[in-house]
């Protein structure tokens, strides 16, 4: 079941925020074309991410029936140019989404050349988007932010790693939230991210988080059985320290 992180903003097990009063869903960090970049670097990665992303989107659109789809940055992956795979995957995904929905693209640090593709589908590209009392922005820059009550970020790809007494680990993507800031999990199934159970404050990528007590963030993990509440990052770190002392 979705969990309300702020009034009207619901974290879901589908890696999206659902805002029913505004008939909207918010996702982030799809990193379309990632496999093509890996292949350029000599990594033999089969292409399968776009299929998984499409399946996840179909589930979201069927379940929540939003009019508006907001993508909070890093829709594509390559920094320097639009690779052939990105042209195809980004165009196909925008065609699919824009056919029956209002699509808003928020520019992430990987989206340097996204506008070239987005304009062909009449999809706006912006640095941030305001919804209710929330500014939705990717999180990699601090310039020109409106003075909203809350910030909804992405960029970090947060996950929580659980360890048992014999050293086995389980990693789960997660939402982070406090009263003023929330962070979306990555929608991509293959990108790496920030292990919030072990990260120091300066390990976080977003400059907007460097002056915040990140240990106060509530952790809501996404598992095969739904959303799991893991209290705060600080609580998780305390548990890990106690476990390490008992080994």
XYZ file of C-alpha atoms in Angstrom:
247
model
C 0.000 0.000 0.000
C 1.230 3.562 -0.693
C 2.606 5.462 2.275
C 2.026 9.196 2.706
C 5.355 10.953 3.205
C 3.848 14.463 3.042
C 0.204 15.562 2.873
C -1.050 14.344 -0.497
C 2.298 12.818 -1.576
C 2.352 9.022 -1.445
C 5.407 6.786 -1.819
C 4.547 3.591 -3.681
C 6.169 0.198 -4.162
C 6.379 0.995 -7.908
C 9.214 3.523 -7.338
C 6.976 6.520 -7.942
C 5.355 9.254 -5.882
C 1.603 9.399 -6.428
C -0.154 12.742 -5.930
C -3.873 11.983 -6.368
C -5.114 15.548 -5.755
C -3.096 16.668 -8.789
C -3.676 13.495 -10.815
C 0.094 13.055 -11.086
C 2.880 10.527 -10.633
C 6.564 11.402 -10.230
C 9.487 9.165 -11.179
C 13.205 9.800 -11.644
C 16.513 8.466 -12.916
C 15.493 6.192 -15.785
C 18.959 6.460 -17.402
C 17.724 5.208 -20.768
C 20.551 4.054 -23.019
C 22.807 3.050 -20.112
C 23.737 -0.277 -21.705
C 24.973 1.527 -24.834
C 27.339 3.645 -22.743
C 28.631 0.540 -20.974
C 29.293 -1.149 -24.306
C 31.328 1.882 -25.425
C 33.404 1.355 -22.269
C 33.996 -2.303 -23.174
C 31.395 -3.821 -20.850
C 29.326 -6.540 -22.541
C 25.885 -5.552 -21.251
C 22.792 -6.931 -23.020
C 20.021 -4.425 -23.708
C 17.062 -5.109 -21.422
C 16.555 -2.043 -19.205
C 14.033 -0.288 -21.493
C 11.786 -3.380 -21.415
C 11.746 -3.451 -17.604
C 11.143 0.307 -17.414
C 8.258 0.036 -19.873
C 6.691 -2.766 -17.806
C 7.027 -0.695 -14.630
C 5.468 2.331 -16.318
C 2.554 0.268 -17.626
C 1.884 -0.950 -14.078
C 1.940 2.617 -12.719
C -0.280 4.040 -15.442
C -2.791 1.195 -15.096
C -2.939 1.392 -11.310
C -2.995 5.148 -10.710
C -4.382 6.410 -14.038
C -2.557 9.765 -13.833
C -3.127 12.624 -16.228
C 0.338 14.047 -15.547
C 3.683 12.196 -15.542
C 6.584 14.148 -14.030
C 10.100 12.816 -14.607
C 12.561 14.267 -12.119
C 15.777 14.135 -14.103
C 18.185 11.767 -15.830
C 15.709 10.470 -18.365
C 18.734 9.480 -20.485
C 22.247 8.466 -19.500
C 25.052 9.706 -21.743
C 26.476 13.134 -20.839
C 28.195 14.158 -24.043
C 25.788 13.335 -26.892
C 22.686 11.400 -27.852
C 23.746 7.859 -28.679
C 21.793 5.911 -31.290
C 20.279 3.675 -28.590
C 19.250 6.763 -26.602
C 17.573 8.359 -29.618
C 15.519 5.223 -30.109
C 14.684 4.502 -26.463
C 13.990 8.107 -25.440
C 11.836 8.738 -28.519
C 9.878 5.512 -28.021
C 9.327 6.249 -24.325
C 8.237 9.846 -24.923
C 5.854 8.737 -27.672
C 4.360 6.159 -25.341
C 3.939 8.559 -22.415
C 2.845 11.645 -24.354
C 0.146 9.795 -26.267
C -2.330 10.030 -23.380
C -0.566 12.014 -20.639
C 0.883 15.439 -19.920
C 4.620 14.813 -19.577
C 6.956 17.182 -17.727
C 10.692 16.549 -17.998
C 12.893 18.031 -15.291
C 16.473 18.326 -16.396
C 19.046 16.173 -14.602
C 22.819 16.189 -14.812
C 22.739 13.471 -17.520
C 20.200 15.321 -19.690
C 22.537 17.715 -21.508
C 21.182 16.876 -24.966
C 17.690 15.690 -24.043
C 16.010 18.860 -25.362
C 16.941 17.902 -28.934
C 14.715 14.840 -28.641
C 12.030 16.293 -26.336
C 11.115 19.177 -28.675
C 10.175 16.680 -31.382
C 7.492 15.342 -29.045
C 6.348 18.768 -27.747
C 7.426 17.784 -24.225
C 8.670 20.678 -22.043
C 12.064 20.467 -20.330
C 12.602 22.569 -17.207
C 14.999 22.861 -14.268
C 12.243 22.464 -11.680
C 8.495 22.126 -11.350
C 6.205 23.310 -8.542
C 3.341 21.189 -7.314
C 1.319 22.318 -4.306
C 3.946 23.533 -1.781
C 6.675 21.299 -3.236
C 9.476 22.137 -5.663
C 10.450 19.087 -7.702
C 14.068 19.353 -8.865
C 16.717 16.769 -9.673
C 19.124 17.860 -6.951
C 22.461 18.374 -8.720
C 22.314 22.184 -8.729
C 21.290 24.924 -6.310
C 20.649 27.829 -8.701
C 17.292 29.542 -9.176
C 15.275 27.387 -6.793
C 11.953 28.916 -5.714
C 11.363 29.435 -2.033
C 9.005 26.495 -1.568
C 8.216 24.801 1.709
C 9.511 21.424 0.547
C 11.959 19.923 -1.954
C 11.503 16.632 -3.804
C 14.865 15.442 -5.138
C 16.324 12.496 -7.036
C 19.967 12.102 -8.220
C 21.153 9.940 -5.290
C 19.640 6.564 -6.291
C 19.343 5.749 -2.572
C 19.289 2.175 -1.355
C 19.575 0.446 1.988
C 21.815 -2.567 2.531
C 20.943 -5.114 5.207
C 23.544 -7.511 6.596
C 23.008 -10.614 8.693
C 25.316 -12.175 11.286
C 27.212 -14.255 8.704
C 27.821 -11.326 6.360
C 25.117 -11.944 3.730
C 23.623 -8.740 2.317
C 20.351 -7.638 0.763
C 20.031 -4.287 -1.038
C 16.703 -2.487 -1.528
C 15.986 0.852 -3.234
C 14.371 3.331 -0.879
C 12.731 6.696 -0.390
C 14.247 9.172 2.061
C 12.166 11.869 3.720
C 11.891 14.376 6.525
C 9.507 17.286 6.974
C 11.238 19.423 4.330
C 13.078 17.177 1.866
C 12.337 13.851 0.172
C 14.421 11.801 -2.262
C 13.100 9.432 -4.907
C 14.598 6.008 -5.655
C 16.034 5.389 -9.120
C 13.551 4.001 -11.629
C 16.362 2.269 -13.531
C 16.915 -1.363 -12.481
C 20.680 -1.313 -13.107
C 22.239 1.971 -11.932
C 24.335 2.077 -8.778
C 23.642 4.548 -5.982
C 24.199 5.699 -2.421
C 24.070 3.107 0.352
C 22.346 5.223 2.999
C 23.057 2.687 5.743
C 26.788 3.354 5.418
C 27.231 6.755 3.739
C 28.850 9.729 5.434
C 27.154 13.137 4.922
C 29.699 14.185 2.258
C 29.158 10.930 0.337
C 25.815 12.263 -0.891
C 25.928 13.641 -4.426
C 23.470 16.507 -4.109
C 24.899 19.804 -2.825
C 21.427 20.470 -1.419
C 22.027 17.729 1.166
C 25.466 18.736 2.393
C 24.138 21.080 5.087
C 21.296 18.797 6.180
C 21.366 16.202 8.961
C 20.899 13.225 6.636
C 20.809 10.817 9.585
C 17.375 12.258 10.429
C 15.846 11.044 7.136
C 13.183 8.389 7.419
C 13.941 5.336 5.249
C 11.102 3.660 3.344
C 12.480 0.661 1.465
C 10.938 -1.104 -1.519
C 10.839 -4.894 -1.182
C 9.184 -7.835 -2.911
C 6.476 -7.733 -0.225
C 5.803 -3.997 -0.431
C 7.097 -0.933 1.404
C 9.136 -1.423 4.592
C 9.650 1.269 7.238
C 13.233 1.255 8.555
C 12.960 4.264 10.887
C 15.852 6.696 10.232
C 19.280 6.516 8.635
C 20.799 7.190 12.053
C 18.901 4.247 13.538
C 20.175 1.958 10.774
C 23.757 3.037 11.355
C 23.405 2.349 15.089
C 22.092 -1.142 14.363
C 24.966 -1.861 11.968
C 27.516 -0.677 14.536
C 25.997 -2.939 17.178
C 25.986 -5.908 14.798
C 29.643 -5.287 13.898
C 30.593 -5.262 17.573
C 28.837 -8.576 18.140
C 30.564 -10.399 15.275
